[in-house]
PDB file of C-alpha atoms and ligand atoms in Angstrom:
ATOM      1  CA  MET Z   1     -71.166 -57.926  82.343  1.00 49.00           C
ATOM      2  CA  ALA Z   2     -71.460 -61.732  82.640  1.00 54.00           C
ATOM      3  CA  LYS Z   3     -68.183 -63.624  82.947  1.00 66.00           C
ATOM      4  CA  PRO Z   4     -67.090 -64.842  79.511  1.00 73.00           C
ATOM      5  CA  SER Z   5     -66.825 -68.583  79.086  1.00 90.00           C
ATOM      6  CA  LEU Z   6     -63.148 -69.292  78.652  1.00 97.00           C
ATOM      7  CA  PRO Z   7     -61.383 -72.549  77.779  1.00 98.00           C
ATOM      8  CA  LYS Z   8     -59.714 -74.603  80.524  1.00 98.00           C
ATOM      9  CA  SER Z   9     -56.364 -73.504  79.090  1.00 98.00           C
ATOM     10  CA  LEU Z  10     -56.905 -69.950  80.399  1.00 98.00           C
ATOM     11  CA  LYS Z  11     -57.291 -68.788  83.980  1.00 98.00           C
ATOM     12  CA  VAL Z  12     -58.292 -65.305  84.990  1.00 98.00           C
ATOM     13  CA  ALA Z  13     -57.865 -63.426  88.256  1.00 98.00           C
ATOM     14  CA  ARG Z  14     -58.539 -59.839  89.249  1.00 97.00           C
ATOM     15  CA  ARG Z  15     -56.437 -57.557  91.499  1.00 96.00           C
ATOM     16  CA  GLY Z  16     -58.175 -54.204  91.649  1.00 97.00           C
ATOM     17  CA  ALA Z  17     -57.694 -52.488  88.291  1.00 97.00           C
ATOM     18  CA  ILE Z  18     -55.468 -55.322  87.050  1.00 98.00           C
ATOM     19  CA  ALA Z  19     -56.694 -58.503  85.353  1.00 98.00           C
ATOM     20  CA  ILE Z  20     -54.290 -61.437  85.248  1.00 98.00           C
ATOM     21  CA  VAL Z  21     -54.729 -63.956  82.444  1.00 98.00           C
ATOM     22  CA  THR Z  22     -52.718 -67.153  82.710  1.00 98.00           C
ATOM     23  CA  LEU Z  23     -51.934 -69.725  80.017  1.00 99.00           C
ATOM     24  CA  ALA Z  24     -52.878 -72.868  81.901  1.00 98.00           C
ATOM     25  CA  ARG Z  25     -52.053 -75.874  79.766  1.00 98.00           C
ATOM     26  CA  PRO Z  26     -48.681 -76.806  81.229  1.00 98.00           C
ATOM     27  CA  GLU Z  27     -49.073 -80.485  80.322  1.00 98.00           C
ATOM     28  CA  LYS Z  28     -48.695 -79.372  76.677  1.00 98.00           C
ATOM     29  CA  ARG Z  29     -46.175 -76.645  77.591  1.00 98.00           C
ATOM     30  CA  ASN Z  30     -48.864 -74.034  76.920  1.00 98.00           C
ATOM     31  CA  ALA Z  31     -48.890 -74.838  73.203  1.00 98.00           C
ATOM     32  CA  LEU Z  32     -51.361 -72.405  71.650  1.00 98.00           C
ATOM     33  CA  ASN Z  33     -54.337 -74.273  70.237  1.00 98.00           C
ATOM     34  CA  ASP Z  34     -57.349 -72.588  68.615  1.00 96.00           C
ATOM     35  CA  ALA Z  35     -59.374 -72.772  71.826  1.00 98.00           C
ATOM     36  CA  THR Z  36     -56.708 -70.830  73.726  1.00 98.00           C
ATOM     37  CA  VAL Z  37     -56.173 -68.170  71.075  1.00 98.00           C
ATOM     38  CA  LEU Z  38     -59.931 -67.643  70.607  1.00 98.00           C
ATOM     39  CA  GLY Z  39     -60.278 -67.633  74.389  1.00 98.00           C
ATOM     40  CA  LEU Z  40     -57.745 -64.801  74.586  1.00 98.00           C
ATOM     41  CA  GLU Z  41     -59.885 -62.848  72.123  1.00 98.00           C
ATOM     42  CA  ARG Z  42     -62.962 -63.418  74.262  1.00 98.00           C
ATOM     43  CA  PHE Z  43     -61.065 -62.397  77.378  1.00 98.00           C
ATOM     44  CA  PHE Z  44     -59.929 -59.083  75.842  1.00 98.00           C
ATOM     45  CA  ASP Z  45     -63.323 -58.436  74.210  1.00 97.00           C
ATOM     46  CA  THR Z  46     -65.165 -58.775  77.494  1.00 96.00           C
ATOM     47  CA  LEU Z  47     -62.786 -56.961  79.859  1.00 96.00           C
ATOM     48  CA  SER Z  48     -64.796 -54.963  82.318  1.00 95.00           C
ATOM     49  CA  ALA Z  49     -64.431 -51.179  82.271  1.00 95.00           C
ATOM     50  CA  GLY Z  50     -62.704 -51.208  85.663  1.00 96.00           C
ATOM     51  CA  VAL Z  51     -59.717 -53.109  84.242  1.00 98.00           C
ATOM     52  CA  LYS Z  52     -56.961 -50.646  83.347  1.00 98.00           C
ATOM     53  CA  ALA Z  53     -54.090 -53.042  82.593  1.00 98.00           C
ATOM     54  CA  VAL Z  54     -53.598 -56.768  82.029  1.00 98.00           C
ATOM     55  CA  VAL Z  55     -50.816 -59.130  83.055  1.00 98.00           C
ATOM     56  CA  LEU Z  56     -50.320 -62.209  80.867  1.00 99.00           C
ATOM     57  CA  ASN Z  57     -48.328 -65.094  82.331  1.00 99.00           C
ATOM     58  CA  ALA Z  58     -48.174 -68.871  82.179  1.00 98.00           C
ATOM     59  CA  GLU Z  59     -48.272 -71.928  84.436  1.00 98.00           C
ATOM     60  CA  GLY Z  60     -45.648 -74.648  84.497  1.00 98.00           C
ATOM     61  CA  LYS Z  61     -42.001 -74.592  83.478  1.00 98.00           C
ATOM     62  CA  HIS Z  62     -42.465 -72.826  80.144  1.00 98.00           C
ATOM     63  CA  PHE Z  63     -44.273 -69.720  78.940  1.00 99.00           C
ATOM     64  CA  SER Z  64     -45.320 -71.326  75.657  1.00 99.00           C
ATOM     65  CA  ALA Z  65     -44.113 -73.962  73.179  1.00 98.00           C
ATOM     66  CA  GLY Z  66     -45.791 -71.956  70.392  1.00 98.00           C
ATOM     67  CA  LEU Z  67     -48.401 -73.115  67.950  1.00 97.00           C
ATOM     68  CA  ASP Z  68     -50.078 -76.398  68.857  1.00 97.00           C
ATOM     69  CA  LEU Z  69     -48.496 -78.516  66.139  1.00 95.00           C
ATOM     70  CA  SER Z  70     -51.103 -81.268  66.554  1.00 94.00           C
ATOM     71  CA  GLU Z  71     -53.772 -78.922  65.167  1.00 91.00           C
ATOM     72  CA  LEU Z  72     -51.614 -77.691  62.293  1.00 83.00           C
ATOM     73  CA  LYS Z  73     -51.108 -81.082  60.695  1.00 75.00           C
ATOM     74  CA  VAL Z  74     -54.715 -81.263  59.449  1.00 74.00           C
ATOM     75  CA  LEU Z  75     -54.859 -77.824  57.797  1.00 80.00           C
ATOM     76  CA  SER Z  76     -54.991 -77.338  54.018  1.00 89.00           C
ATOM     77  CA  THR Z  77     -53.246 -74.329  52.449  1.00 91.00           C
ATOM     78  CA  GLU Z  78     -56.527 -72.355  52.376  1.00 92.00           C
ATOM     79  CA  ASP Z  79     -57.227 -73.278  55.991  1.00 92.00           C
ATOM     80  CA  GLY Z  80     -53.689 -72.249  56.839  1.00 91.00           C
ATOM     81  CA  VAL Z  81     -54.203 -68.725  55.504  1.00 94.00           C
ATOM     82  CA  ALA Z  82     -57.491 -68.394  57.394  1.00 95.00           C
ATOM     83  CA  HIS Z  83     -55.870 -69.736  60.561  1.00 95.00           C
ATOM     84  CA  SER Z  84     -53.016 -67.264  60.375  1.00 96.00           C
ATOM     85  CA  ARG Z  85     -55.448 -64.405  59.736  1.00 97.00           C
ATOM     86  CA  VAL Z  86     -57.346 -65.319  62.897  1.00 97.00           C
ATOM     87  CA  TRP Z  87     -54.103 -65.024  64.888  1.00 98.00           C
ATOM     88  CA  HIS Z  88     -53.440 -61.673  63.205  1.00 98.00           C
ATOM     89  CA  ARG Z  89     -56.888 -60.413  64.146  1.00 98.00           C
ATOM     90  CA  ILE Z  90     -56.571 -61.480  67.760  1.00 98.00           C
ATOM     91  CA  PHE Z  91     -52.983 -60.333  68.323  1.00 98.00           C
ATOM     92  CA  ASP Z  92     -53.806 -56.981  66.697  1.00 98.00           C
ATOM     93  CA  ARG Z  93     -56.769 -56.745  69.050  1.00 97.00           C
ATOM     94  CA  ILE Z  94     -54.316 -57.135  71.936  1.00 98.00           C
ATOM     95  CA  GLU Z  95     -51.685 -54.728  70.578  1.00 98.00           C
ATOM     96  CA  PHE Z  96     -54.148 -51.990  69.629  1.00 97.00           C
ATOM     97  CA  GLY Z  97     -56.690 -52.629  72.350  1.00 95.00           C
ATOM     98  CA  ARG Z  98     -58.038 -50.558  75.209  1.00 94.00           C
ATOM     99  CA  VAL Z  99     -55.582 -51.599  77.918  1.00 97.00           C
ATOM    100  CA  PRO Z 100     -51.821 -52.131  78.022  1.00 98.00           C
ATOM    101  CA  VAL Z 101     -50.656 -55.711  78.513  1.00 98.00           C
ATOM    102  CA  VAL Z 102     -47.591 -56.769  80.512  1.00 98.00           C
ATOM    103  CA  THR Z 103     -46.288 -60.252  79.687  1.00 99.00           C
ATOM    104  CA  VAL Z 104     -44.280 -62.284  82.175  1.00 99.00           C
ATOM    105  CA  MET Z 105     -42.094 -64.867  80.439  1.00 99.00           C
ATOM    106  CA  HIS Z 106     -40.149 -67.844  81.740  1.00 98.00           C
ATOM    107  CA  GLY Z 107     -38.716 -71.024  80.231  1.00 98.00           C
ATOM    108  CA  ALA Z 108     -39.454 -71.608  76.552  1.00 98.00           C
ATOM    109  CA  VAL Z 109     -40.868 -68.635  74.661  1.00 99.00           C
ATOM    110  CA  ILE Z 110     -41.086 -70.316  71.294  1.00 98.00           C
ATOM    111  CA  GLY Z 111     -42.617 -69.538  67.904  1.00 98.00           C
ATOM    112  CA  GLY Z 112     -46.232 -68.439  68.371  1.00 98.00           C
ATOM    113  CA  GLY Z 113     -45.527 -67.887  72.074  1.00 98.00           C
ATOM    114  CA  LEU Z 114     -42.938 -65.276  71.148  1.00 98.00           C
ATOM    115  CA  GLU Z 115     -45.346 -63.819  68.573  1.00 98.00           C
ATOM    116  CA  LEU Z 116     -47.974 -63.461  71.304  1.00 98.00           C
ATOM    117  CA  ALA Z 117     -45.513 -61.814  73.700  1.00 98.00           C
ATOM    118  CA  ALA Z 118     -44.376 -59.459  70.916  1.00 98.00           C
ATOM    119  CA  ALA Z 119     -47.969 -58.252  70.463  1.00 98.00           C
ATOM    120  CA  THR Z 120     -48.045 -57.082  74.090  1.00 98.00           C
ATOM    121  CA  HIS Z 121     -46.675 -53.816  75.376  1.00 98.00           C
ATOM    122  CA  ILE Z 122     -44.219 -54.631  78.146  1.00 98.00           C
ATOM    123  CA  ARG Z 123     -42.292 -57.860  78.563  1.00 98.00           C
ATOM    124  CA  VAL Z 124     -40.763 -59.068  81.819  1.00 98.00           C
ATOM    125  CA  ALA Z 125     -38.399 -62.054  81.581  1.00 98.00           C
ATOM    126  CA  GLU Z 126     -37.338 -64.361  84.366  1.00 98.00           C
ATOM    127  CA  ARG Z 127     -33.792 -65.721  84.105  1.00 98.00           C
ATOM    128  CA  SER Z 128     -34.983 -69.083  82.766  1.00 98.00           C
ATOM    129  CA  ALA Z 129     -36.601 -67.474  79.708  1.00 99.00           C
ATOM    130  CA  TYR Z 130     -35.239 -68.437  76.321  1.00 98.00           C
ATOM    131  CA  TYR Z 131     -36.431 -67.541  72.854  1.00 98.00           C
ATOM    132  CA  ALA Z 132     -36.568 -69.531  69.619  1.00 98.00           C
ATOM    133  CA  LEU Z 133     -38.227 -69.573  66.225  1.00 98.00           C
ATOM    134  CA  PRO Z 134     -37.900 -73.224  65.138  1.00 97.00           C
ATOM    135  CA  GLU Z 135     -40.286 -72.802  62.214  1.00 94.00           C
ATOM    136  CA  GLY Z 136     -37.508 -73.504  59.686  1.00 93.00           C
ATOM    137  CA  SER Z 137     -36.834 -76.938  61.112  1.00 94.00           C
ATOM    138  CA  ARG Z 138     -40.566 -77.738  61.298  1.00 94.00           C
ATOM    139  CA  GLY Z 139     -41.099 -76.850  57.631  1.00 93.00           C
ATOM    140  CA  ILE Z 140     -43.425 -73.955  58.424  1.00 94.00           C
ATOM    141  CA  PHE Z 141     -43.257 -70.167  58.773  1.00 96.00           C
ATOM    142  CA  VAL Z 142     -44.325 -67.695  61.421  1.00 96.00           C
ATOM    143  CA  GLY Z 143     -48.060 -67.012  61.133  1.00 96.00           C
ATOM    144  CA  GLY Z 144     -48.980 -64.948  64.171  1.00 98.00           C
ATOM    145  CA  GLY Z 145     -47.588 -61.645  62.955  1.00 98.00           C
ATOM    146  CA  GLY Z 146     -44.001 -62.512  63.907  1.00 98.00           C
ATOM    147  CA  SER Z 147     -42.491 -61.403  60.622  1.00 98.00           C
ATOM    148  CA  VAL Z 148     -44.125 -57.994  61.081  1.00 98.00           C
ATOM    149  CA  ARG Z 149     -43.474 -57.439  64.791  1.00 98.00           C
ATOM    150  CA  LEU Z 150     -40.196 -59.211  65.549  1.00 98.00           C
ATOM    151  CA  PRO Z 151     -37.997 -57.431  62.971  1.00 98.00           C
ATOM    152  CA  ARG Z 152     -39.199 -54.184  64.542  1.00 97.00           C
ATOM    153  CA  LEU Z 153     -37.900 -55.434  67.901  1.00 97.00           C
ATOM    154  CA  ILE Z 154     -34.657 -57.197  67.029  1.00 98.00           C
ATOM    155  CA  GLY Z 155     -34.023 -56.487  63.323  1.00 98.00           C
ATOM    156  CA  VAL Z 156     -34.709 -58.671  60.307  1.00 98.00           C
ATOM    157  CA  SER Z 157     -31.157 -60.026  60.250  1.00 98.00           C
ATOM    158  CA  ARG Z 158     -31.424 -61.503  63.766  1.00 98.00           C
ATOM    159  CA  MET Z 159     -34.810 -62.968  62.940  1.00 98.00           C
ATOM    160  CA  ILE Z 160     -33.347 -64.621  59.831  1.00 98.00           C
ATOM    161  CA  ASP Z 161     -30.624 -66.132  62.029  1.00 98.00           C
ATOM    162  CA  LEU Z 162     -33.178 -67.408  64.588  1.00 98.00           C
ATOM    163  CA  MET Z 163     -35.328 -68.967  61.870  1.00 97.00           C
ATOM    164  CA  LEU Z 164     -32.613 -70.419  59.640  1.00 97.00           C
ATOM    165  CA  THR Z 165     -30.417 -71.891  62.345  1.00 97.00           C
ATOM    166  CA  GLY Z 166     -32.920 -72.682  65.097  1.00 97.00           C
ATOM    167  CA  ARG Z 167     -30.563 -71.048  67.608  1.00 98.00           C
ATOM    168  CA  THR Z 168     -31.906 -69.817  70.929  1.00 98.00           C
ATOM    169  CA  TYR Z 169     -31.339 -66.571  72.795  1.00 98.00           C
ATOM    170  CA  GLY Z 170     -31.120 -66.732  76.577  1.00 98.00           C
ATOM    171  CA  ALA Z 171     -32.832 -64.298  78.927  1.00 98.00           C
ATOM    172  CA  GLU Z 172     -29.829 -61.954  79.143  1.00 98.00           C
ATOM    173  CA  GLU Z 173     -29.354 -61.876  75.380  1.00 98.00           C
ATOM    174  CA  GLY Z 174     -33.096 -61.263  74.970  1.00 98.00           C
ATOM    175  CA  GLN Z 175     -32.879 -58.385  77.416  1.00 98.00           C
ATOM    176  CA  ALA Z 176     -29.942 -56.825  75.556  1.00 98.00           C
ATOM    177  CA  LEU Z 177     -31.774 -57.171  72.223  1.00 98.00           C
ATOM    178  CA  GLY Z 178     -35.116 -55.777  73.396  1.00 97.00           C
ATOM    179  CA  LEU Z 179     -37.124 -59.003  73.557  1.00 98.00           C
ATOM    180  CA  SER Z 180     -37.716 -58.123  77.211  1.00 98.00           C
ATOM    181  CA  HIS Z 181     -37.829 -54.755  78.930  1.00 98.00           C
ATOM    182  CA  TYR Z 182     -37.195 -56.090  82.449  1.00 98.00           C
ATOM    183  CA  LEU Z 183     -35.101 -59.047  83.574  1.00 98.00           C
ATOM    184  CA  VAL Z 184     -35.829 -60.491  87.016  1.00 98.00           C
ATOM    185  CA  GLY Z 185     -34.925 -63.539  89.095  1.00 98.00           C
ATOM    186  CA  GLU Z 186     -36.739 -66.842  88.867  1.00 98.00           C
ATOM    187  CA  GLY Z 187     -40.215 -66.670  90.409  1.00 98.00           C
ATOM    188  CA  GLU Z 188     -40.121 -62.859  90.609  1.00 98.00           C
ATOM    189  CA  GLY Z 189     -41.809 -62.153  87.287  1.00 98.00           C
ATOM    190  CA  LEU Z 190     -45.440 -62.044  88.337  1.00 98.00           C
ATOM    191  CA  ALA Z 191     -44.828 -59.617  91.207  1.00 98.00           C
ATOM    192  CA  LYS Z 192     -42.813 -57.394  88.868  1.00 98.00           C
ATOM    193  CA  GLY Z 193     -45.495 -57.650  86.177  1.00 98.00           C
ATOM    194  CA  ILE Z 194     -48.219 -56.647  88.624  1.00 98.00           C
ATOM    195  CA  GLU Z 195     -46.107 -53.767  89.955  1.00 98.00           C
ATOM    196  CA  ILE Z 196     -45.624 -52.459  86.407  1.00 98.00           C
ATOM    197  CA  ALA Z 197     -49.280 -52.985  85.492  1.00 98.00           C
ATOM    198  CA  LYS Z 198     -50.393 -51.034  88.575  1.00 98.00           C
ATOM    199  CA  ARG Z 199     -48.168 -48.166  87.580  1.00 97.00           C
ATOM    200  CA  ILE Z 200     -49.581 -48.202  84.031  1.00 98.00           C
ATOM    201  CA  ALA Z 201     -53.136 -48.390  85.392  1.00 98.00           C
ATOM    202  CA  GLY Z 202     -52.482 -45.161  87.282  1.00 97.00           C
ATOM    203  CA  ASN Z 203     -51.804 -43.219  84.056  1.00 97.00           C
ATOM    204  CA  SER Z 204     -54.418 -41.154  82.283  1.00 96.00           C
ATOM    205  CA  PRO Z 205     -56.403 -43.425  79.912  1.00 95.00           C
ATOM    206  CA  VAL Z 206     -56.000 -40.761  77.206  1.00 95.00           C
ATOM    207  CA  SER Z 207     -52.207 -40.959  77.469  1.00 97.00           C
ATOM    208  CA  ASN Z 208     -52.273 -44.771  77.534  1.00 97.00           C
ATOM    209  CA  PHE Z 209     -54.445 -44.817  74.420  1.00 95.00           C
ATOM    210  CA  ALA Z 210     -52.074 -42.456  72.614  1.00 97.00           C
ATOM    211  CA  ILE Z 211     -48.994 -44.438  73.659  1.00 98.00           C
ATOM    212  CA  MET Z 212     -50.470 -47.781  72.542  1.00 97.00           C
ATOM    213  CA  ASN Z 213     -52.350 -46.718  69.444  1.00 96.00           C
ATOM    214  CA  VAL Z 214     -50.911 -43.475  68.117  1.00 97.00           C
ATOM    215  CA  LEU Z 215     -47.196 -43.776  68.862  1.00 97.00           C
ATOM    216  CA  PRO Z 216     -46.678 -46.973  66.787  1.00 96.00           C
ATOM    217  CA  CYS Z 217     -48.498 -45.330  63.830  1.00 96.00           C
ATOM    218  CA  ILE Z 218     -46.360 -42.199  64.075  1.00 97.00           C
ATOM    219  CA  ALA Z 219     -43.203 -44.301  64.232  1.00 96.00           C
ATOM    220  CA  GLU Z 220     -44.075 -45.797  60.837  1.00 95.00           C
ATOM    221  CA  GLN Z 221     -45.144 -42.592  59.110  1.00 96.00           C
ATOM    222  CA  ASP Z 222     -43.096 -40.123  57.132  1.00 98.00           C
ATOM    223  CA  ARG Z 223     -41.695 -37.291  59.282  1.00 98.00           C
ATOM    224  CA  ALA Z 224     -44.116 -34.596  58.132  1.00 98.00           C
ATOM    225  CA  SER Z 225     -47.225 -36.716  58.833  1.00 98.00           C
ATOM    226  CA  GLY Z 226     -45.703 -37.844  62.115  1.00 98.00           C
ATOM    227  CA  PHE Z 227     -45.157 -34.312  63.353  1.00 98.00           C
ATOM    228  CA  VAL Z 228     -48.733 -33.322  62.452  1.00 98.00           C
ATOM    229  CA  MET Z 229     -50.206 -36.391  64.135  1.00 98.00           C
ATOM    230  CA  GLU Z 230     -48.025 -35.806  67.193  1.00 98.00           C
ATOM    231  CA  SER Z 231     -49.148 -32.199  67.585  1.00 98.00           C
ATOM    232  CA  LEU Z 232     -52.811 -33.202  67.283  1.00 98.00           C
ATOM    233  CA  THR Z 233     -52.419 -36.021  69.776  1.00 98.00           C
ATOM    234  CA  ALA Z 234     -50.524 -33.789  72.207  1.00 98.00           C
ATOM    235  CA  ALA Z 235     -53.250 -31.149  71.976  1.00 98.00           C
ATOM    236  CA  ILE Z 236     -56.035 -33.686  72.546  1.00 97.00           C
ATOM    237  CA  ALA Z 237     -54.231 -35.215  75.527  1.00 97.00           C
ATOM    238  CA  GLN Z 238     -53.374 -31.931  77.212  1.00 96.00           C
ATOM    239  CA  GLY Z 239     -56.908 -30.632  76.679  1.00 96.00           C
ATOM    240  CA  SER Z 240     -58.361 -33.552  78.648  1.00 96.00           C
ATOM    241  CA  GLY Z 241     -59.680 -33.099  82.176  1.00 95.00           C
ATOM    242  CA  GLU Z 242     -57.223 -35.746  83.400  1.00 95.00           C
ATOM    243  CA  ALA Z 243     -54.258 -33.685  82.177  1.00 96.00           C
ATOM    244  CA  LYS Z 244     -55.577 -30.510  83.758  1.00 96.00           C
ATOM    245  CA  ASN Z 245     -56.094 -32.213  87.143  1.00 96.00           C
ATOM    246  CA  ARG Z 246     -52.758 -33.999  87.070  1.00 96.00           C
ATOM    247  CA  ILE Z 247     -50.735 -30.920  86.097  1.00 96.00           C
ATOM    248  CA  LYS Z 248     -52.537 -28.822  88.715  1.00 97.00           C
ATOM    249  CA  ALA Z 249     -51.717 -31.477  91.315  1.00 96.00           C
ATOM    250  CA  PHE Z 250     -48.031 -31.308  90.401  1.00 96.00           C
ATOM    251  CA  LEU Z 251     -47.903 -27.515  90.490  1.00 96.00           C
ATOM    252  CA  GLU Z 252     -49.595 -27.580  93.898  1.00 97.00           C
ATOM    253  CA  LYS Z 253     -46.975 -30.114  95.077  1.00 97.00           C
ATOM    254  CA  ARG Z 254     -49.538 -32.896  95.482  1.00 97.00           C
ATOM    255  CA  ALA Z 255     -48.097 -35.233  92.831  1.00 96.00           C
ATOM    256  CA  ALA Z 256     -45.033 -37.477  92.818  1.00 93.00           C
ATOM    257  CA  LYS Z 257     -41.728 -36.139  91.483  1.00 95.00           C
ATOM    258  CA  VAL Z 258     -39.759 -38.001  88.833  1.00 94.00           C
ATOM    259  CA  GLU Z 259     -36.800 -39.252  90.835  1.00 95.00           C
ATOM    260  CA  ARG Z 260     -34.275 -41.959  90.201  1.00 93.00           C
ATOM    261  CA  LYS Z 261     -34.320 -44.487  93.017  1.00 79.00           C
ATOM    262  CA  LEU Z 262     -31.149 -46.570  93.142  1.00 71.00           C
TER     263      LEU Z 262
HETATM  264  C1  1HE Q   1     -46.669 -79.822  72.078  1.00 97.65           C
HETATM  265  C2  1HE Q   1     -45.933 -78.694  71.658  1.00 97.65           C
HETATM  266  C3  1HE Q   1     -46.398 -77.993  70.525  1.00 97.65           C
HETATM  267  C4  1HE Q   1     -44.975 -79.539  73.395  1.00 97.65           C
HETATM  268  N1  1HE Q   1     -47.503 -78.432  69.916  1.00 97.65           N
HETATM  269  N2  1HE Q   1     -47.767 -80.228  71.426  1.00 97.65           N
HETATM  270  N3  1HE Q   1     -43.042 -75.211  68.587  1.00 97.65           N
HETATM  271  C5  1HE Q   1     -42.013 -76.031  68.695  1.00 97.65           C
HETATM  272  O1  1HE Q   1     -41.441 -76.512  67.762  1.00 97.65           O
HETATM  273  C6  1HE Q   1     -41.615 -76.379  70.127  1.00 97.65           C
HETATM  274  C7  1HE Q   1     -41.975 -77.804  70.426  1.00 97.65           C
HETATM  275  N4  1HE Q   1     -41.809 -78.144  71.826  1.00 97.65           N
HETATM  276  C8  1HE Q   1     -40.594 -78.371  72.413  1.00 97.65           C
HETATM  277  O2  1HE Q   1     -39.542 -78.165  71.833  1.00 97.65           O
HETATM  278  C9  1HE Q   1     -40.617 -78.889  73.820  1.00 97.65           C
HETATM  279  O3  1HE Q   1     -41.918 -79.418  74.084  1.00 97.65           O
HETATM  280  C10 1HE Q   1     -40.289 -77.822  74.912  1.00 97.65           C
HETATM  281  C11 1HE Q   1     -38.810 -77.444  74.827  1.00 97.65           C
HETATM  282  C12 1HE Q   1     -41.153 -76.579  74.778  1.00 97.65           C
HETATM  283  C13 1HE Q   1     -40.588 -78.433  76.308  1.00 97.65           C
HETATM  284  O4  1HE Q   1     -39.896 -79.666  76.445  1.00 97.65           O
HETATM  285  P1  1HE Q   1     -40.359 -80.698  77.574  1.00 97.65           P
HETATM  286  O5  1HE Q   1     -39.355 -81.823  77.578  1.00 97.65           O
HETATM  287  O6  1HE Q   1     -40.551 -79.960  78.859  1.00 97.65           O
HETATM  288  O7  1HE Q   1     -41.826 -81.221  77.142  1.00 97.65           O
HETATM  289  P2  1HE Q   1     -42.228 -82.295  76.012  1.00 97.65           P
HETATM  290  O8  1HE Q   1     -42.085 -83.682  76.594  1.00 97.65           O
HETATM  291  O9  1HE Q   1     -41.519 -82.058  74.747  1.00 97.65           O
HETATM  292  O10 1HE Q   1     -43.755 -81.941  75.775  1.00 97.65           O
HETATM  293  C14 1HE Q   1     -44.759 -82.240  76.722  1.00 97.65           C
HETATM  294  C15 1HE Q   1     -46.044 -82.467  75.946  1.00 97.65           C
HETATM  295  O11 1HE Q   1     -46.395 -81.257  75.271  1.00 97.65           O
HETATM  296  C16 1HE Q   1     -45.879 -83.495  74.864  1.00 97.65           C
HETATM  297  O12 1HE Q   1     -47.135 -84.129  74.700  1.00 97.65           O
HETATM  298  P3  1HE Q   1     -47.447 -85.596  75.353  1.00 97.65           P
HETATM  299  O13 1HE Q   1     -48.866 -85.875  74.965  1.00 97.65           O
HETATM  300  O14 1HE Q   1     -46.442 -86.522  74.745  1.00 97.65           O
HETATM  301  O15 1HE Q   1     -47.253 -85.429  76.828  1.00 97.65           O
HETATM  302  C17 1HE Q   1     -45.599 -82.676  73.632  1.00 97.65           C
HETATM  303  O16 1HE Q   1     -45.950 -83.330  72.429  1.00 97.65           O
HETATM  304  C18 1HE Q   1     -46.491 -81.490  73.868  1.00 97.65           C
HETATM  305  N5  1HE Q   1     -46.042 -80.310  73.135  1.00 97.65           N
HETATM  306  N6  1HE Q   1     -44.879 -78.543  72.490  1.00 97.65           N
HETATM  307  C19 1HE Q   1     -48.156 -79.522  70.367  1.00 97.65           C
HETATM  308  N7  1HE Q   1     -45.798 -76.892  70.084  1.00 97.65           N
HETATM  309  C20 1HE Q   1     -48.854 -69.050  64.234  1.00 97.65           C
HETATM  310  S1  1HE Q   1     -47.505 -69.824  63.575  1.00 97.65           S
HETATM  311  C21 1HE Q   1     -46.431 -70.167  64.883  1.00 97.65           C
HETATM  312  C22 1HE Q   1     -45.515 -71.281  64.500  1.00 97.65           C
HETATM  313  C23 1HE Q   1     -44.879 -71.895  65.693  1.00 97.65           C
HETATM  314  O17 1HE Q   1     -45.208 -71.617  66.827  1.00 97.65           O
HETATM  315  S2  1HE Q   1     -43.659 -73.017  65.348  1.00 97.65           S
HETATM  316  C24 1HE Q   1     -43.077 -73.507  66.906  1.00 97.65           C
HETATM  317  C25 1HE Q   1     -43.642 -74.820  67.337  1.00 97.65           C
END
């Protein structure tokens, strides 16, 4: 497939089965303008079949200052709804897409930047990372799916606190609350993100699909529907050729054990 034309604010690199997409507008602290968000959609829509996992990271001192406020000031109310719906479409495309996405965060992870990170599957934070939702003080509201995704991560009460008071959470607080899954030293995030992405890329695609797309649906269903959907998904996964080969490999002592390495 031909390389998609992406805006200057995005850079792409490939490492085997991993694609790395980098927010590259550090002079504006990676503020998310329309070109960048639409570029992310194009990037995910045109991923080649050989890509099994994506790492999202950012250049400069900050992951993202959130929505590009210079673009917002010209929007009418109707435009505002349409704009927010575009973010919803694109972030949903990432969350329920074909490949898992590992985000590496550092510095400011603010507003729409946090909404973007929350739409991805694994989050690695460097120690400089800090989180904020300053929408209250800017006279706006989250519009990139934050009010749907973030309460599921940290609870509605904490999100109310973030939005009403403009407080920040540091990297360690974010780790304790579930905003990140991994906390690493400064400058170590990308290597960790790639290591995790490689591990994910080695899974069966059927299992990865079920984990990304089915598990979140089950978690929001009533128990009875959840159990039925789980049993169907389990049966489909274990009936796949990948499962048969992988289980055979384990039983023949050709596959890795699950050991805790300290
Ligand atoms: C921006 C933006 C932006 C920086 N939109 N241009 N987000 C916010 O309320 C966060 C606003 N930004 C900041 O608080 C600070 O910029 C930072 C703490 C992230 C970084 O500070 P610093 O001192 O390193 O950089 P700076 O000098 O403030 O900014 C550098 C340039 O980036 C400057 O432009 P310049 O032309 O004067 O060089 C800034 O104007 C520009 N810049 N952040 C536009 N956000 C889907 S709804 C989601 C709703 C939200 O995301 S609300 C959160 C908005």
